[in-house]
XYZ file of C-alpha atoms in Angstrom:
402
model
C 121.759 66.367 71.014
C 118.138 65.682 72.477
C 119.049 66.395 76.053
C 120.924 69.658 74.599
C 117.873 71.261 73.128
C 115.605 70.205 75.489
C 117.725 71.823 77.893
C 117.709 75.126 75.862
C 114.331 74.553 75.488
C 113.643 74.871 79.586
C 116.124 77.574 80.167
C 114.441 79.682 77.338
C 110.590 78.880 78.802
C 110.954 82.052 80.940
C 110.499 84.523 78.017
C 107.494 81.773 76.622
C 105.658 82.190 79.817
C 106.202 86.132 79.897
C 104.992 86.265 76.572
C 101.665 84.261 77.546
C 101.082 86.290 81.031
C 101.386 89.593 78.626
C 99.284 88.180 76.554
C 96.278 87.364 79.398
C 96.901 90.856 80.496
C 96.387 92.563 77.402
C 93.011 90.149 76.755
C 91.593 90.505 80.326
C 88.846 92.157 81.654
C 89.255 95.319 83.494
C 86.589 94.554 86.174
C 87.905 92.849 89.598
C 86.938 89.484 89.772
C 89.460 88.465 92.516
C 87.797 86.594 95.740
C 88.833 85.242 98.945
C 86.811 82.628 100.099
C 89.028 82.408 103.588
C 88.250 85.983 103.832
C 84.648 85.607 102.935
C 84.088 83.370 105.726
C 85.780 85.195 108.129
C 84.148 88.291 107.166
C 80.534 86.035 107.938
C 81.912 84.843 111.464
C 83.337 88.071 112.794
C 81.453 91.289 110.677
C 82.207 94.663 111.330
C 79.785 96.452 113.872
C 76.103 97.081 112.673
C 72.729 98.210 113.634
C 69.572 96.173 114.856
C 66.535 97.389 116.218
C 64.945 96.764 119.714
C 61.737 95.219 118.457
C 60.882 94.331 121.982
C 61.320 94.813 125.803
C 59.798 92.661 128.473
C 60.155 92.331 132.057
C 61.859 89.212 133.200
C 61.728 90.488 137.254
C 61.433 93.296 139.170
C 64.833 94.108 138.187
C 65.868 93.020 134.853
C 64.425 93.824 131.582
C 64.668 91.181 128.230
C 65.874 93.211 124.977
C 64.850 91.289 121.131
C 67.157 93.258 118.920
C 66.278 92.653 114.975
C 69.677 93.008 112.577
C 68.518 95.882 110.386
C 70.192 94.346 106.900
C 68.619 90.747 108.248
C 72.111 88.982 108.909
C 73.252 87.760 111.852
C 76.391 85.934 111.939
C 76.922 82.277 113.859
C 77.316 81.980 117.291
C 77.417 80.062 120.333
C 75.462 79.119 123.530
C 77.634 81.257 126.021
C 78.696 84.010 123.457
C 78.446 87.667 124.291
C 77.527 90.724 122.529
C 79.265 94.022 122.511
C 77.018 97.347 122.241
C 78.154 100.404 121.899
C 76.844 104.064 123.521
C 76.892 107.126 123.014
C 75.380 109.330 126.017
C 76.826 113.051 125.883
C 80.378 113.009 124.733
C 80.825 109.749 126.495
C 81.098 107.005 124.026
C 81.405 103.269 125.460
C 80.707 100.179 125.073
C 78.921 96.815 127.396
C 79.643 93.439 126.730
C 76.014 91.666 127.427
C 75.960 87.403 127.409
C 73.594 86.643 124.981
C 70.274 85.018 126.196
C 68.213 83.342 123.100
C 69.533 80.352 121.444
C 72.067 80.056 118.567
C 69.360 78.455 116.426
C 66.513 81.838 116.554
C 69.623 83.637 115.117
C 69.400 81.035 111.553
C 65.570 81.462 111.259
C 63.680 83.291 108.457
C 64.031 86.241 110.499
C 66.589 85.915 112.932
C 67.006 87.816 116.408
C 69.261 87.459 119.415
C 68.380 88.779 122.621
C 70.128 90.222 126.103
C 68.754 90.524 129.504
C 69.780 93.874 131.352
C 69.527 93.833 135.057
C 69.098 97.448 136.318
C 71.533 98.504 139.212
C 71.623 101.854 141.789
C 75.129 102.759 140.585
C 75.186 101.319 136.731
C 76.015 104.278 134.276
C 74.767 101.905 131.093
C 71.750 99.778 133.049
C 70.216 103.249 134.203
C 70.267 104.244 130.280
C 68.829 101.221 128.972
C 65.778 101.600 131.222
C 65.366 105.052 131.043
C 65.904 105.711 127.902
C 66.119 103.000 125.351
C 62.984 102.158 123.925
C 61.129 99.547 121.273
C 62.279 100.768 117.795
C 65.709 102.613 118.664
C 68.561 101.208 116.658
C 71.655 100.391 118.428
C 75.081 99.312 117.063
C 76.208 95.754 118.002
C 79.575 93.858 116.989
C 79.286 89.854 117.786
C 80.276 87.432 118.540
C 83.000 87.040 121.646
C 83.612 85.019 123.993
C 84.889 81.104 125.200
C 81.978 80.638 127.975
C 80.583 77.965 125.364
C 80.454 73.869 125.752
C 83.588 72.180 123.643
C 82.709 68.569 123.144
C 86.492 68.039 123.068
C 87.087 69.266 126.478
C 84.163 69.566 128.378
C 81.607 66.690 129.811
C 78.456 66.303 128.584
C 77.130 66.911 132.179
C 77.110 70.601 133.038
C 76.870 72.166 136.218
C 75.883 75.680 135.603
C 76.604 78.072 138.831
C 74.588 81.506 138.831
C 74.218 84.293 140.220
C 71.787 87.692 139.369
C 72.129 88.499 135.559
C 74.686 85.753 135.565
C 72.020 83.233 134.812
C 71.457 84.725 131.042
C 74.536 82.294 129.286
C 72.511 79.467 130.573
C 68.856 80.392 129.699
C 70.949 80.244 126.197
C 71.805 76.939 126.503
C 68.664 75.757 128.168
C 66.959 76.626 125.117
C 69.582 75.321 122.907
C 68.955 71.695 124.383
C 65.048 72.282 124.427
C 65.489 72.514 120.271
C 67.642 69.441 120.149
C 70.578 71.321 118.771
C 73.072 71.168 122.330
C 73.214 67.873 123.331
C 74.158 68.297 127.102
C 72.989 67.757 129.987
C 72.443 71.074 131.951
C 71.706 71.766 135.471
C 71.598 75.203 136.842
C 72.555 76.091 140.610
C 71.144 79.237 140.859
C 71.557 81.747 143.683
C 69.653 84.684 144.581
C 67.735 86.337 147.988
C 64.776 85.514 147.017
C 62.247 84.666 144.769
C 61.726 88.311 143.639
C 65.595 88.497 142.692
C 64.993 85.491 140.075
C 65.513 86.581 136.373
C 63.765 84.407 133.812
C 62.000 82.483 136.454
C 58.727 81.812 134.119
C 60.718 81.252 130.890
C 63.093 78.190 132.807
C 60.308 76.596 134.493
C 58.763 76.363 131.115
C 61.567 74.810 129.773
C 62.056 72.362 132.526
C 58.771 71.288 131.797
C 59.495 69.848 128.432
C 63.041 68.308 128.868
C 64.306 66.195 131.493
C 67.668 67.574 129.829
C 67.234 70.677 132.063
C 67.335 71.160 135.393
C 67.027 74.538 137.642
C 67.971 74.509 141.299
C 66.916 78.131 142.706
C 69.256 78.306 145.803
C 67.571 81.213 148.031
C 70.073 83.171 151.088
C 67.025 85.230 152.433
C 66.510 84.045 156.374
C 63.118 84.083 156.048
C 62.140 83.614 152.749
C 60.136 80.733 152.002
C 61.359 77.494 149.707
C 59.177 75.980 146.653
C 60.043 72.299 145.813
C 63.079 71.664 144.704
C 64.878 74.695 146.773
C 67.781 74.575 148.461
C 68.153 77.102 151.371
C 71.459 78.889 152.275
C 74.474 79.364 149.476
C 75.750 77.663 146.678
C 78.200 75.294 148.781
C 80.045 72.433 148.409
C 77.525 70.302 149.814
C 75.148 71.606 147.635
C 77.377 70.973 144.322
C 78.484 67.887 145.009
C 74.733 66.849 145.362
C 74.033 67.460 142.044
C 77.188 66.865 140.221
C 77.520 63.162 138.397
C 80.567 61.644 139.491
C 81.031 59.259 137.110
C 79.893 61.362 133.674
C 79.297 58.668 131.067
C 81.440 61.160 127.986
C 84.304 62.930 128.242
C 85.033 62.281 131.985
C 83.172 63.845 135.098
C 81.205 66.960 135.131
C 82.299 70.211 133.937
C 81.417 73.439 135.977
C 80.085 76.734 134.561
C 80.257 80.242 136.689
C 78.703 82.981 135.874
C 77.850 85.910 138.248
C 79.067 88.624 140.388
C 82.349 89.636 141.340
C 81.924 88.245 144.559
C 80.581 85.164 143.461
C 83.997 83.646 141.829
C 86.433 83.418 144.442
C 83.428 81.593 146.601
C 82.786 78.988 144.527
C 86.443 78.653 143.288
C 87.035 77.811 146.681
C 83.606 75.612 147.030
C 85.518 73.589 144.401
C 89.015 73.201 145.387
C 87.194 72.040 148.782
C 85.889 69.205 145.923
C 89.370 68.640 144.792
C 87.784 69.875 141.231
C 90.509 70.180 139.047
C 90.682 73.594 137.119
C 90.621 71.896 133.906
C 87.016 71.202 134.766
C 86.204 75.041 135.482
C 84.837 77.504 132.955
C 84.524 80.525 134.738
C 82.626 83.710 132.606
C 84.543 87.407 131.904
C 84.354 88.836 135.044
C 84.397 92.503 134.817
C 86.244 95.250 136.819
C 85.644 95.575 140.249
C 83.624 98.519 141.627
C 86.494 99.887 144.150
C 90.027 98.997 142.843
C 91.217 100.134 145.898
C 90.495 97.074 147.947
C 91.996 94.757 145.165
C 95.164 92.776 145.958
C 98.279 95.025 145.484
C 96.585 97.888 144.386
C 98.650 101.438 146.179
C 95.468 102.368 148.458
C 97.244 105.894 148.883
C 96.945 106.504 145.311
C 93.087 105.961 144.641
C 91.876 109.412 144.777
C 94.501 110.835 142.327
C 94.247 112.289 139.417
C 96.617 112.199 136.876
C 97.563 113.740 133.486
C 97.110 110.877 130.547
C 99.047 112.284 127.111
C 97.329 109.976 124.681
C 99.185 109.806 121.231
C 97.107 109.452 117.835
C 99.285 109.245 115.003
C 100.742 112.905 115.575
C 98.130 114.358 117.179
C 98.171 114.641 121.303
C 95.723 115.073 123.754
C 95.814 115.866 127.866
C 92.913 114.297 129.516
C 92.521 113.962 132.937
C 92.549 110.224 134.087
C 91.442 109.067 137.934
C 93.935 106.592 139.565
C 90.303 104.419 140.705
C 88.873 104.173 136.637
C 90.391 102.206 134.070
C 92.152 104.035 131.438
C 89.137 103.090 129.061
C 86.900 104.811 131.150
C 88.853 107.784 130.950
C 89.425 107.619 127.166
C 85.540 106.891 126.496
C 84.708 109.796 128.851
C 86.708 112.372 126.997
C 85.447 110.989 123.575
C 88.146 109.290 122.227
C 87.425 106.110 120.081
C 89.108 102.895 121.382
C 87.764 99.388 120.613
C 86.515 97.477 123.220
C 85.035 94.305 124.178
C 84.620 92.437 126.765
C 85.710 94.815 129.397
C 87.612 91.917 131.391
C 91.517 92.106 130.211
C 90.523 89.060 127.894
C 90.064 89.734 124.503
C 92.995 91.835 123.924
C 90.681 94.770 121.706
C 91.687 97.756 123.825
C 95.358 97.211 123.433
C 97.682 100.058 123.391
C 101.599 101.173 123.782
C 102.212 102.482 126.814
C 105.391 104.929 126.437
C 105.939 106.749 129.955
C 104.244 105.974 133.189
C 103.471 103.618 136.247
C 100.481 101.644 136.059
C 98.493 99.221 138.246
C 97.618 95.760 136.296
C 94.247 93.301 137.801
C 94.878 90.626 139.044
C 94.755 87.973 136.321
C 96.717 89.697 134.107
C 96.313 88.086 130.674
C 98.498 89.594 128.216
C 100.885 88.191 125.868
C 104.180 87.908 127.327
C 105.463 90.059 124.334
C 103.451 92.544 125.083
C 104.131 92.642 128.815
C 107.822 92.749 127.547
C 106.940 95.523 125.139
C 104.782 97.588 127.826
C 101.855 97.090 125.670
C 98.251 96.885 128.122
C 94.907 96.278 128.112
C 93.405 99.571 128.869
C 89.833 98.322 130.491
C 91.463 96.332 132.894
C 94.968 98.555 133.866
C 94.721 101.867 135.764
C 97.099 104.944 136.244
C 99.626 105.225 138.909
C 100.963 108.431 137.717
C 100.944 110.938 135.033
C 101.145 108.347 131.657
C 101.790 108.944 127.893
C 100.098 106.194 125.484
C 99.450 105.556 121.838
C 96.380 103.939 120.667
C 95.198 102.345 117.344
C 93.401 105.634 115.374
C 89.450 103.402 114.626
């Protein structure tokens, strides 16, 4: 008899328990109280674009100019030595966006009033470096979303000796981490092989001297090409070879294995030292190698339909259920297009990496980097990255309405 009314008991709890939940319901407050903590955090690590303020602009070389941009509501979220910062522009109707590496340290972004800063090199042919000198001044606002990026040090994977390989602006990831060191907080060993004509072409050259001066943690190794330029101590003449990296690499690393290599730098810079370190018998797993960009003529890129580059095609791009025509040139990106005509797309890092600028492709031949990182769902799919594919012929797409 006890098992039978316990049993009733259980199988009669239902209507107890629906009783008690009405009961809360009816007693509650109306206010929402409801948090996610999960969502909270993520919310801290990954906010939604905002606005800082250039508080300052100095010149780093004849070339390159040092931006200190100021979060307006004070918060900055976390980030890492090697992260990048995306900034978006709007000039005209064109509205873009640059990925920048971010040059201060992680730790000025945690102080009482925290900054980050970026280091624009100025260029004959670049749309965005022309604007930032020209017309961006101390006390515009800009809009910033932050942080991207994997060019970072993983204690897990990487040695605690780093080799960092630079060319031109390239050198701004490790002026991060130089600094990071300098404060205590990046516990590497970092030496910097870094290439340039000459002495004028050196970004930062004051600000890394200064900080070799204080650590013995950093070391800079300005590796000048000019024929007749002249070499200060500690120089090394020529290019960034093999010789020259296996001279300061450390063989025999005493963490995590031997020393890990960081590139950073132009275009033409990659497949160089790629090759440099292949000659090394440097395994890849050893090789960090920066978001490289699009090239400045796709038409000399492996694979690429020369006979196509000056077309221009017709690019139906489908917003929910509106349409538009643009006009699309077979030697720009399709982002390049889209940001020229005004239409909103989210991107990042401008490379094919991070995936932001994704969109359906539903008609049309394309022409795809090399390096091609997409999912292999969405190469099944014919989903693409649209800052790193180009037109081949008239296309129809649908984007994500931002």
């Amino acid at each position: 008899m006890t098992k039978i009314n316990c049993f009733l008991k259980d199988v009669s709890g239902a209507s107890r328990v629906t009783k008690k939940r009405e009961e809360a319901f009816k007693n509650a407050s109306g206010d929402n109280n409801y948090k996610d903590p999960i969502n909270m955090v993520s919310r801290m690590l990954h906010p939604a674009p905002f606005l800082v303020t250039v508080s300052k602009i100095k010149d780093v070389s004849k070339t390159a100019k040092k931006y200190t941009l100021v979060p307006i509501d004070g918060f900055l979220p976390v980030f890492q030595a090697g992260n990048y910062v995306s900034i978006k522009y709007q000039i005209g109707n064109t509205i873009t966006t640059r990925p920048y590496s971010i040059c201060s340290a992680p730790y000025q972004a945690k102080l009482d009033n925290p900054y980050f800063e970026i280091t624009v090199r100025n260029t004959l042919d670049g749309f965005i470096s022309n604007y930032m000198y020209s017309s961006v001044k101390e006390g515009d606002t800009l809009t910033v979303e932050m942080p991207f990026g994997h060019f970072y040090y993983e204690p897990l994977r990487d040695s605690n000796n780093i080799v960092g390989i630079a060319g031109g602006s390239g050198i701004t990831p490790f002026y991060s981490m130089a600094q990071e060191i300098l404060n205590g907080t990046l516990d590497i060993n970092l030496t910097i092989l870094y290439g340039s004509i000459s002495h004028k072409d050196i970004i930062l050259y004051d600000e890394l001297n200064e900080i070799t001066k204080k650590t013995n943690k950093v070391k800079v190794i300005h590796v000048i090409s000019g024929i007749d330029e002249e070499l200060y101590d500690n120089d090394e003449k020529g290019y960034i070879s093999k010789d020259i990296i296996k001279k300061y690499s450390i063989d025999n690393a005493p963490k995590n294995g031997k020393t890990t290599y960081f590139i950073c730098g132009p275009g033409s810079m990659y497949s160089y030292i790629k090759g440099e370190l292949e000659a090394l018998n440097v395994p890849l797993r050893r090789i960090r190698m920066e978001a490289l960009g699009n090239p400045k003529d796709i038409s000399k890129e492996e694979g690429y339909p020369i006979e196509k580059a000056s077309n221009i095609y017709k690019l139906t791009v489908v917003r929910g259920i509106k349409e538009d025509i643009i006009d699309a040139r077979a030697d720009e990106a399709i982002a390049v297009a889209l940001e020229r005509e005004g239409i909103l797309i989210k991107t990042c890092c401008r490379s094919g990496e991070c995936g932001a600028c994704r969109c359906k492709v539903i008609d049309g031949e394309y022409f795809i980097l090399k390096g091609d990182s997409r999912r292999a769902t969405d190469k099944r799919f014919n989903y693409i990255y649209t800052c790193h594919t180009y037109p081949l012929s008239d296309m129809k797409i649908k984007i994500t309405i931002i």
